[in-house]
Coordinates of C-alpha atoms in Angstrom, one line a residue:
M1 CA -34.5 23.0 -29.2
S2 CA -34.3 22.5 -25.4
E3 CA -37.5 22.8 -23.3
H4 CA -37.7 23.6 -19.7
S5 CA -39.9 20.5 -19.0
T6 CA -40.0 16.8 -19.2
S7 CA -41.9 14.6 -21.6
P8 CA -45.5 15.4 -22.5
A9 CA -46.8 12.6 -20.2
D10 CA -45.0 14.2 -17.3
R11 CA -46.2 17.8 -18.0
R12 CA -48.3 18.1 -14.9
P13 CA -48.3 21.2 -12.6
L14 CA -46.2 20.8 -9.5
L15 CA -48.7 23.0 -7.7
S16 CA -52.3 21.7 -8.1
S17 CA -54.2 23.8 -5.6
G18 CA -54.4 26.9 -7.8
V19 CA -52.7 28.9 -5.0
A20 CA -49.4 30.4 -6.1
P21 CA -46.5 30.8 -3.7
K22 CA -45.7 34.3 -2.5
A23 CA -42.6 34.9 -4.6
W24 CA -42.1 37.4 -7.5
P25 CA -41.4 34.7 -10.1
F26 CA -44.9 33.3 -9.6
A27 CA -46.4 36.7 -10.1
E28 CA -44.5 37.0 -13.3
A29 CA -45.5 33.4 -14.3
R30 CA -49.1 34.3 -13.9
K31 CA -48.7 37.2 -16.3
L32 CA -46.9 34.9 -18.7
A33 CA -49.7 32.3 -18.5
E34 CA -52.4 35.0 -19.2
H35 CA -50.4 36.2 -22.2
V36 CA -50.1 32.6 -23.6
A37 CA -53.8 32.0 -23.0
T38 CA -54.7 35.0 -25.3
K39 CA -52.9 33.2 -28.2
G40 CA -55.0 30.1 -27.8
D41 CA -52.0 27.7 -28.3
D42 CA -51.2 26.2 -24.9
E43 CA -49.3 23.3 -26.3
R44 CA -46.7 25.5 -27.9
P45 CA -43.7 26.1 -25.6
A46 CA -43.9 29.5 -24.1
L47 CA -41.0 31.6 -25.5
L48 CA -39.1 33.8 -23.1
E49 CA -36.3 36.0 -24.4
T50 CA -33.3 37.9 -23.0
G51 CA -31.3 40.3 -25.1
Y52 CA -27.6 41.1 -25.1
G53 CA -25.7 43.8 -26.9
P54 CA -22.2 42.4 -27.6
S55 CA -20.6 45.9 -28.0
G56 CA -18.9 45.2 -24.6
L57 CA -18.0 42.3 -22.5
P58 CA -20.9 40.4 -20.7
H59 CA -21.4 41.8 -17.2
I60 CA -23.2 40.7 -14.1
G61 CA -26.4 42.5 -15.2
T62 CA -26.6 40.2 -18.2
F63 CA -26.3 37.2 -15.9
G64 CA -29.0 38.6 -13.7
E65 CA -31.5 39.0 -16.5
V66 CA -31.0 35.4 -17.7
A67 CA -31.2 34.1 -14.1
R68 CA -34.4 35.9 -13.3
T69 CA -36.0 34.9 -16.6
S70 CA -35.1 31.3 -15.9
W71 CA -36.8 31.6 -12.5
V72 CA -40.0 32.8 -14.2
R73 CA -39.8 29.8 -16.5
Q74 CA -39.5 27.5 -13.5
A75 CA -42.5 29.1 -11.8
Y76 CA -44.5 28.9 -15.0
T77 CA -43.9 25.2 -15.4
A78 CA -44.6 24.5 -11.7
M79 CA -48.0 26.4 -12.1
T80 CA -49.1 25.1 -15.5
G81 CA -47.0 21.9 -16.3
R82 CA -46.4 23.5 -19.8
P83 CA -43.1 23.6 -21.6
T84 CA -41.0 26.7 -22.2
R85 CA -38.0 27.9 -24.2
L86 CA -35.5 30.6 -23.3
L87 CA -33.8 32.4 -26.2
A88 CA -30.7 34.3 -25.4
F89 CA -30.6 36.8 -28.3
S90 CA -27.4 38.6 -29.2
D91 CA -27.9 41.9 -31.2
D92 CA -24.6 41.2 -32.9
M93 CA -25.6 42.9 -36.2
D94 CA -25.7 46.3 -34.4
A95 CA -23.1 48.8 -35.5
L96 CA -20.1 49.6 -33.3
R97 CA -21.1 53.1 -32.1
K98 CA -18.1 53.7 -29.8
V99 CA -15.1 51.9 -28.6
P100 CA -15.5 50.3 -25.1
D101 CA -13.2 51.5 -22.4
N102 CA -12.3 48.0 -21.1
V103 CA -10.8 46.3 -24.2
P104 CA -7.3 46.2 -25.8
N105 CA -6.4 47.6 -29.2
R106 CA -8.8 50.4 -28.8
E107 CA -7.1 52.4 -31.6
M108 CA -7.6 49.6 -34.0
L109 CA -11.3 49.5 -33.2
T110 CA -11.8 53.2 -34.1
Q111 CA -11.4 52.2 -37.7
F112 CA -14.5 50.1 -37.6
I113 CA -17.0 52.6 -36.1
G114 CA -20.3 52.1 -37.9
M115 CA -19.6 48.5 -39.0
P116 CA -21.8 45.5 -37.8
L117 CA -20.2 44.0 -34.7
T118 CA -19.8 40.7 -36.6
K119 CA -17.6 42.5 -39.1
V120 CA -15.4 44.2 -36.5
P121 CA -12.1 42.4 -35.8
D122 CA -11.7 40.9 -32.3
P123 CA -9.4 43.2 -30.3
F124 CA -8.5 40.2 -28.1
G125 CA -7.4 38.2 -31.1
T126 CA -9.2 35.0 -30.1
S127 CA -12.2 35.0 -32.4
D128 CA -13.3 35.8 -35.9
S129 CA -15.0 39.1 -34.8
F130 CA -15.6 41.3 -31.8
A131 CA -19.2 39.9 -31.6
A132 CA -18.0 36.3 -31.8
H133 CA -15.6 37.0 -28.9
N134 CA -18.3 38.5 -26.7
N135 CA -20.9 36.0 -27.7
A136 CA -18.5 33.2 -26.6
R137 CA -17.9 35.0 -23.3
L138 CA -21.7 35.2 -22.8
R139 CA -22.3 31.6 -23.6
S140 CA -19.3 30.5 -21.4
F141 CA -20.6 32.0 -18.2
L142 CA -24.2 31.1 -18.9
D143 CA -23.1 27.5 -19.5
G144 CA -21.0 27.7 -16.3
F145 CA -24.1 28.4 -14.3
G146 CA -26.0 25.5 -15.9
F147 CA -28.7 27.7 -17.6
D148 CA -31.0 26.0 -20.1
Y149 CA -31.2 28.3 -23.1
D150 CA -30.9 28.5 -26.9
F151 CA -28.5 31.0 -28.2
A152 CA -29.5 33.2 -31.2
S153 CA -27.4 35.6 -33.3
S154 CA -29.1 38.6 -34.9
T155 CA -26.7 38.3 -37.8
E156 CA -27.6 34.7 -38.4
Y157 CA -31.3 35.4 -38.1
Y158 CA -31.2 38.3 -40.6
T159 CA -28.9 36.6 -43.1
S160 CA -30.7 33.2 -43.1
G161 CA -34.0 34.7 -43.9
R162 CA -35.6 34.0 -40.5
F163 CA -36.8 37.6 -40.3
D164 CA -37.7 38.1 -44.0
A165 CA -41.5 37.9 -43.7
A166 CA -41.5 40.2 -40.7
L167 CA -39.2 42.7 -42.5
R168 CA -41.6 42.8 -45.5
R169 CA -44.4 43.4 -43.0
V170 CA -42.4 46.4 -41.6
L171 CA -42.3 47.9 -45.1
E172 CA -46.1 47.5 -45.3
V173 CA -46.6 49.6 -42.2
H174 CA -43.5 51.7 -42.5
D175 CA -45.3 55.1 -42.2
E176 CA -47.2 54.0 -39.1
I177 CA -44.0 53.0 -37.4
V178 CA -42.4 56.3 -38.3
A179 CA -45.4 58.1 -36.8
V180 CA -44.9 56.3 -33.5
I181 CA -41.2 57.0 -33.2
R182 CA -40.9 60.5 -34.8
P183 CA -42.4 62.5 -31.9
T184 CA -39.7 61.1 -29.6
L185 CA -36.8 62.4 -31.8
G186 CA -35.0 65.7 -32.1
A187 CA -35.9 68.1 -34.9
E188 CA -33.1 67.0 -37.3
R189 CA -33.5 63.3 -36.8
R190 CA -37.2 63.6 -37.0
E191 CA -36.9 64.6 -40.7
T192 CA -34.8 61.6 -41.8
Y193 CA -36.0 58.8 -39.5
S194 CA -36.8 55.3 -40.9
P195 CA -36.9 52.0 -39.0
V196 CA -34.8 50.5 -41.8
L197 CA -31.0 50.6 -41.6
P198 CA -29.5 49.4 -44.9
L199 CA -26.0 48.1 -45.1
H200 CA -23.8 50.0 -47.5
P201 CA -23.1 47.6 -50.4
K202 CA -19.6 49.1 -50.8
T203 CA -18.4 49.9 -47.3
G204 CA -20.5 47.4 -45.3
Q205 CA -21.4 50.1 -42.8
V206 CA -24.8 50.3 -41.1
M207 CA -26.4 53.4 -42.7
Q208 CA -28.7 55.7 -40.8
V209 CA -30.2 57.7 -43.7
R210 CA -33.4 59.1 -45.1
M211 CA -35.4 56.6 -47.2
D212 CA -36.1 58.1 -50.7
K213 CA -38.6 55.3 -51.4
V214 CA -40.1 52.3 -49.6
D215 CA -41.5 49.6 -51.8
P216 CA -43.4 46.9 -49.9
V217 CA -44.1 44.9 -53.1
A218 CA -40.5 44.7 -54.1
G219 CA -39.3 44.4 -50.5
T220 CA -36.7 47.2 -51.0
V221 CA -35.8 50.7 -49.9
C222 CA -34.1 53.4 -51.9
W223 CA -31.7 55.8 -50.3
T224 CA -28.7 58.1 -51.0
D225 CA -25.3 58.0 -49.3
E226 CA -23.3 61.0 -48.2
N227 CA -21.5 61.0 -51.6
G228 CA -24.8 61.4 -53.5
E229 CA -24.8 57.8 -54.8
R230 CA -28.2 56.2 -54.9
F231 CA -28.9 52.6 -53.9
E232 CA -31.9 50.2 -53.9
T233 CA -31.5 47.7 -51.1
P234 CA -33.6 44.6 -50.3
V235 CA -34.6 44.5 -46.6
T236 CA -34.3 40.7 -46.7
G237 CA -31.4 38.3 -46.5
G238 CA -29.2 40.5 -44.2
A239 CA -28.9 43.4 -46.6
A240 CA -30.5 45.7 -44.0
K241 CA -31.5 45.6 -40.3
M242 CA -33.9 47.5 -38.1
Q243 CA -33.3 50.4 -35.8
W244 CA -33.4 49.1 -32.3
K245 CA -36.9 49.9 -31.0
A246 CA -38.4 48.7 -34.3
D247 CA -35.9 45.8 -34.3
W248 CA -37.1 44.7 -30.8
A249 CA -40.7 44.9 -31.9
M250 CA -40.0 43.1 -35.2
R251 CA -38.3 40.3 -33.2
W252 CA -41.2 39.9 -30.8
Y253 CA -43.6 39.7 -33.8
A254 CA -41.4 37.4 -35.9
L255 CA -40.6 34.9 -33.2
G256 CA -43.8 35.1 -31.1
V257 CA -42.0 36.1 -27.9
D258 CA -44.2 35.7 -24.9
Y259 CA -42.1 37.2 -22.1
E260 CA -39.1 39.5 -21.9
M261 CA -38.0 41.6 -18.9
S262 CA -36.0 44.8 -19.1
G263 CA -34.4 47.4 -17.0
K264 CA -36.0 50.6 -15.7
D265 CA -33.9 52.6 -18.2
L266 CA -35.8 51.0 -21.1
I267 CA -39.4 51.8 -19.9
D268 CA -40.0 54.2 -22.8
S269 CA -38.4 51.8 -25.3
V270 CA -40.7 49.0 -24.1
R271 CA -43.7 51.2 -24.5
L272 CA -42.8 52.3 -28.1
S273 CA -41.7 48.8 -29.1
G274 CA -45.0 47.5 -27.8
K275 CA -46.9 49.9 -30.0
I276 CA -44.9 48.9 -33.0
C277 CA -45.5 45.2 -32.3
R278 CA -49.3 45.8 -32.3
I279 CA -49.0 47.7 -35.6
L280 CA -47.2 44.7 -37.0
G281 CA -50.1 42.5 -35.9
A282 CA -49.2 40.8 -32.6
P283 CA -49.5 41.6 -28.9
P284 CA -46.2 42.5 -27.2
P285 CA -44.9 40.1 -24.6
A286 CA -45.5 40.2 -20.9
G287 CA -42.6 41.3 -18.9
L288 CA -41.1 42.8 -15.7
T289 CA -39.3 46.1 -15.3
Y290 CA -36.4 45.6 -13.0
E291 CA -34.4 48.3 -11.3
L292 CA -30.7 48.9 -12.1
F293 CA -27.5 47.8 -10.5
L294 CA -25.4 50.6 -9.1
D295 CA -21.6 50.7 -8.6
E296 CA -19.9 51.8 -5.4
N297 CA -20.5 55.4 -6.4
G298 CA -24.2 54.9 -7.1
Q299 CA -23.7 55.0 -10.9
K300 CA -25.4 52.5 -13.2
I301 CA -23.1 49.7 -14.1
S302 CA -22.3 49.5 -17.8
K303 CA -20.8 46.8 -20.0
S304 CA -18.8 49.4 -21.9
K305 CA -17.4 51.1 -18.8
G306 CA -16.7 47.9 -17.0
N307 CA -17.7 49.4 -13.6
G308 CA -19.3 47.5 -10.8
L309 CA -18.6 43.8 -10.2
S310 CA -18.0 41.1 -12.8
V311 CA -19.2 37.6 -12.4
E312 CA -15.6 36.4 -12.1
E313 CA -14.9 38.9 -9.3
W314 CA -17.9 37.8 -7.4
L315 CA -17.0 34.1 -7.7
R316 CA -13.5 34.9 -6.4
Y317 CA -15.1 35.8 -3.0
A318 CA -18.2 33.7 -2.7
P319 CA -20.0 30.6 -4.2
P320 CA -22.3 31.0 -7.2
E321 CA -25.3 30.3 -5.1
S322 CA -24.8 33.6 -3.3
L323 CA -24.8 35.5 -6.6
G324 CA -28.2 33.8 -7.3
Q325 CA -29.5 35.0 -4.0
F326 CA -28.4 38.5 -4.7
M327 CA -30.2 38.5 -8.0
F328 CA -33.3 36.9 -6.6
N329 CA -33.9 39.6 -3.9
H330 CA -36.4 42.4 -4.9
P331 CA -35.7 42.9 -8.6
E332 CA -37.9 46.0 -8.5
R333 CA -35.4 47.8 -6.2
A334 CA -32.1 49.4 -7.2
K335 CA -29.2 47.6 -5.7
R336 CA -25.7 48.7 -4.9
L337 CA -23.4 46.0 -6.5
F338 CA -20.0 46.1 -4.9
F339 CA -17.8 43.8 -2.9
D340 CA -19.3 44.6 0.5
V341 CA -22.7 43.1 -0.4
I342 CA -21.2 39.6 -0.9
P343 CA -21.1 38.4 2.8
K344 CA -24.8 39.3 3.4
A345 CA -25.9 37.7 0.2
T346 CA -24.0 34.5 1.0
D347 CA -25.4 34.2 4.5
E348 CA -29.0 34.9 3.2
Y349 CA -28.5 32.0 0.8
L350 CA -27.3 29.7 3.6
A351 CA -30.3 30.6 5.8
H352 CA -32.7 30.0 2.9
V353 CA -31.1 26.7 1.8
D354 CA -31.3 25.2 5.3
K355 CA -35.1 26.0 5.4
A356 CA -35.6 24.7 1.9
A357 CA -33.8 21.4 2.6
A358 CA -36.0 20.9 5.7
L359 CA -39.2 21.7 3.7
Q360 CA -38.2 19.4 0.9
A361 CA -37.6 16.5 3.3
R362 CA -41.0 17.1 4.9
C363 CA -42.7 17.1 1.5
A364 CA -41.1 13.8 0.7
D365 CA -42.2 12.1 3.9
V366 CA -45.9 12.8 3.8
P367 CA -48.7 12.3 1.2
A368 CA -49.1 15.1 -1.3
A369 CA -52.4 16.3 0.2
E370 CA -50.7 16.9 3.5
A371 CA -47.6 18.5 2.0
E372 CA -49.4 21.4 0.3
A373 CA -48.5 24.1 2.8
D374 CA -44.9 23.0 3.0
L375 CA -44.7 22.8 -0.8
L376 CA -46.0 26.3 -1.2
S377 CA -43.3 27.5 1.3
L378 CA -40.6 25.5 -0.5
C379 CA -41.6 27.0 -3.9
A380 CA -41.4 30.5 -2.4
N381 CA -37.9 29.9 -1.1
P382 CA -35.1 31.5 -3.2
A383 CA -33.0 28.3 -2.8
W384 CA -35.7 26.3 -4.6
F385 CA -35.2 28.6 -7.6
I386 CA -31.4 28.8 -7.3
H387 CA -31.2 24.9 -7.4
A388 CA -33.7 24.6 -10.2
G389 CA -36.4 22.9 -8.0
H390 CA -34.3 20.4 -6.1
I391 CA -32.1 21.1 -3.1
P392 CA -29.0 18.8 -3.3
D393 CA -27.4 17.2 -0.3
H394 CA -24.8 19.3 1.5
A395 CA -26.0 22.5 -0.1
G396 CA -25.7 24.4 3.2
S397 CA -23.1 25.0 5.8
P398 CA -23.1 24.7 9.6
V399 CA -21.1 27.9 9.9
S400 CA -22.1 31.2 8.3
F401 CA -19.8 33.1 5.9
S402 CA -19.7 36.1 8.3
M403 CA -18.6 33.9 11.1
L404 CA -15.8 32.5 9.0
L405 CA -14.7 36.1 8.1
N406 CA -14.6 37.0 11.8
L407 CA -12.7 33.9 12.6
A408 CA -10.2 34.6 9.9
S409 CA -10.0 38.2 11.2
V410 CA -9.2 37.3 14.8
A411 CA -6.9 34.4 13.9
N412 CA -5.2 36.5 11.1
A413 CA -5.7 33.4 9.0
E414 CA -3.8 33.2 5.7
T415 CA -4.5 29.6 4.8
P416 CA -7.7 27.4 5.0
D417 CA -5.9 25.1 7.4
V418 CA -6.0 27.7 10.1
L419 CA -9.8 27.9 9.9
W420 CA -10.2 24.1 9.6
G421 CA -8.3 23.8 12.9
F422 CA -10.9 25.8 14.7
L423 CA -13.8 24.2 12.8
R424 CA -12.7 20.6 13.8
R425 CA -12.2 21.7 17.4
Y426 CA -15.8 23.0 17.3
D427 CA -17.1 19.9 15.5
A428 CA -14.8 16.9 14.9
A429 CA -17.1 15.5 12.2
V430 CA -16.7 18.4 9.7
S431 CA -14.3 18.1 6.8
P432 CA -14.1 19.4 3.2
E433 CA -15.4 16.0 2.1
T434 CA -18.4 15.9 4.3
H435 CA -19.3 19.6 4.0
P436 CA -18.3 20.8 0.5
M437 CA -20.2 24.1 0.8
L438 CA -18.3 24.8 4.0
A439 CA -15.0 24.0 2.2
T440 CA -15.9 26.5 -0.5
L441 CA -16.8 29.1 2.1
V442 CA -13.5 28.6 4.0
D443 CA -11.5 29.1 0.8
R444 CA -13.4 32.2 -0.2
A445 CA -13.3 33.6 3.3
I446 CA -9.5 33.6 3.3
V447 CA -9.4 35.5 0.1
F448 CA -12.1 38.0 1.1
Y449 CA -10.4 38.6 4.5
A450 CA -7.1 39.3 2.8
D451 CA -8.5 41.7 0.3
F452 CA -11.1 43.6 2.3
V453 CA -11.3 42.8 6.0
R454 CA -7.6 42.9 7.0
P455 CA -6.9 46.3 5.3
A456 CA -10.0 47.8 7.1
K457 CA -9.4 46.5 10.6
N458 CA -9.4 49.4 13.1
Y459 CA -9.2 48.5 16.8
R460 CA -10.1 51.0 19.5
L461 CA -9.5 51.2 23.2
P462 CA -12.3 50.5 25.7
D463 CA -13.7 53.2 28.0
E464 CA -14.0 52.6 31.8
Q465 CA -17.4 51.0 31.6
E466 CA -16.3 48.7 28.8
L467 CA -13.1 47.8 30.6
R468 CA -15.1 46.6 33.7
A469 CA -17.5 44.6 31.4
L470 CA -14.7 43.0 29.4
A471 CA -12.9 41.9 32.6
D472 CA -16.2 40.5 33.9
L473 CA -16.8 38.6 30.7
A474 CA -13.3 37.1 30.7
D475 CA -13.7 36.0 34.4
S476 CA -17.1 34.5 33.7
L477 CA -15.9 32.6 30.6
K478 CA -13.1 31.0 32.6
M479 CA -15.8 29.0 34.4
Y480 CA -16.7 27.3 31.1
E481 CA -13.1 26.4 30.1
G482 CA -12.9 22.7 29.3
E483 CA -16.7 22.3 29.1
D484 CA -18.7 21.5 26.0
T485 CA -20.8 24.7 26.2
T486 CA -23.4 25.6 23.6
A487 CA -23.4 28.8 21.6
E488 CA -26.8 29.7 23.1
V489 CA -25.5 29.4 26.7
L490 CA -22.5 31.6 25.8
Q491 CA -24.8 34.1 24.0
N492 CA -27.0 34.4 27.1
L493 CA -23.8 34.9 29.2
V494 CA -22.8 37.8 27.0
F495 CA -26.2 39.3 27.2
E496 CA -26.2 39.0 31.0
I497 CA -22.8 40.8 31.2
G498 CA -24.1 43.7 29.1
K499 CA -27.2 44.1 31.3
R500 CA -25.2 43.8 34.5
H501 CA -23.0 46.7 33.4
K502 CA -26.0 48.8 32.4
F503 CA -25.2 49.3 28.7
E504 CA -27.9 51.5 27.2
P505 CA -28.8 50.5 24.6
L506 CA -27.6 46.9 25.0
R507 CA -26.4 47.0 21.4
A508 CA -23.6 49.4 22.6
W509 CA -22.1 46.4 24.5
F510 CA -21.9 44.3 21.3
T511 CA -20.5 47.2 19.4
C512 CA -17.8 47.4 22.0
L513 CA -17.0 43.7 21.5
Y514 CA -16.8 44.1 17.8
E515 CA -14.7 47.3 17.8
V516 CA -12.3 46.4 20.7
L517 CA -11.8 42.7 20.0
L518 CA -12.4 42.3 16.2
G519 CA -11.4 45.8 14.9
Q520 CA -14.7 46.2 13.0
S521 CA -18.0 48.0 13.5
E522 CA -20.2 44.9 13.1
G523 CA -19.9 41.2 13.8
P524 CA -21.6 37.9 14.5
R525 CA -23.7 36.5 17.3
F526 CA -21.0 36.6 19.9
G527 CA -21.9 33.4 21.6
G528 CA -21.6 31.5 18.4
F529 CA -18.2 33.2 17.8
I530 CA -17.0 32.1 21.2
A531 CA -18.1 28.5 20.6
L532 CA -16.3 28.4 17.3
Y533 CA -13.1 30.3 18.3
G534 CA -13.0 28.5 21.7
V535 CA -13.6 29.8 25.2
R536 CA -10.0 29.7 26.2
S537 CA -8.9 31.6 23.0
T538 CA -11.7 34.2 23.6
V539 CA -10.5 34.8 27.1
A540 CA -7.0 35.3 25.8
L541 CA -8.3 37.7 23.2
I542 CA -10.1 39.8 25.8
E543 CA -7.1 39.8 28.1
A544 CA -4.8 41.0 25.3
A545 CA -7.2 43.9 24.7
L546 CA -7.2 44.7 28.4
V547 CA -3.3 44.7 28.4
R548 CA -3.3 47.0 25.3
S549 CA -5.6 49.4 27.2
A550 CA -3.5 49.4 30.3
E551 CA -0.3 50.2 28.3
A552 CA -1.9 53.0 26.3

């Protein structure tokens, strides 16, 4: 079993002052530490769990939960020096309740409604079962991001006997569990509810039926199917499984789970499962309730609907670190997850990684006692989490993603070579070899520009005030042609032109530059854009806009 730590001799807290950085994973890590302390077994690796229902393809929310839980692990070990394990648990013994919208061979799948997912054929034809296909997809993209985790299959845990003792315990407190769940059910279901779901010995279906008898001593339940045939089924060895709230609680109890986060839509389920866990005889794990991801229409993303963004779609347009940044930001807030959030998340990551690299360098150059403030700042930085505690060389970029998108827009760039031409003119030292993150951003910017920026470009003509200001800016820039002028000097010039022509508010002047010259409502710091695009090219861009206005 993998542990998120080094050898016992090296298990020392990274943070020795007792002061935790101001970042949400450390707040969660403190909750985890308090939970572990109540068990009185600090040497046992803290067990953190994430759950996955393989009735649909893994989606970006699944990635988010694993990433966030991994960051809590990282904070916990930094605070305590203690080991952890992350269990990625697949509920693959659940029944197929409905056919997902985003899979092939949907008609074939309708024949297997009610069967455990590990007994449902793979509609993609690549694996032994639908669950095996989706489990493989889950592991593939978790592995692709370098997560440290142990995979667990519900089917394997049930059939191997890992849950047998806990399942017998469920039978001992069966009526108490029913009393917890029954008030939350409708009248009809209330009369037949049991936490136990036996598998039909003839059809293999997961049966949701009334229990005629519960025998804790024998470890069996008696029940009658829709044809009137009576069965006695052991709850052990994979012959039965639990209904999901009881299943969740039983798993916490059986495995000793210390931490599990969940979405806002599961608040009531967490509360009920926590009660059941206590009935079984263990405290429920600590955890975080995170807000949900929304699609472009404000609807919750769903693995069965396939709405929102997939991991693969995000990575088509931006590097994986930007996805980590998006997941790190404010998990307690609902987030719109669509293509237009990608540039902002990418530039936020770039800003954070530059700061983190500088902090890491300072921490390495001074004695530990003098580095405490910088270390706290470093450990509060999202990039420290995204890079698992060590910022690698060349993790950042000298040019923002938004700036590259604007450069691609104004140059109508269709290949990376076009952008590299401007970049090398701006700084002859940059290359794909010396700046690998910049190379990735250039490639992604070309794709993002072609798919989203170019179709949305909408130029407008300037009004009289704007015409005078644009002509003034072009004339003023000509004085800097052939000179090595900094972005800051050029930015100050743009500001001065706006003030000189009395734009109120001054932001209206920058909106004019974006809409008239770039065909979009927002844009970069314009001085930086001029420095990158070139003074002469920017003058030509302005003069072309003035000609268009004169001809209109």
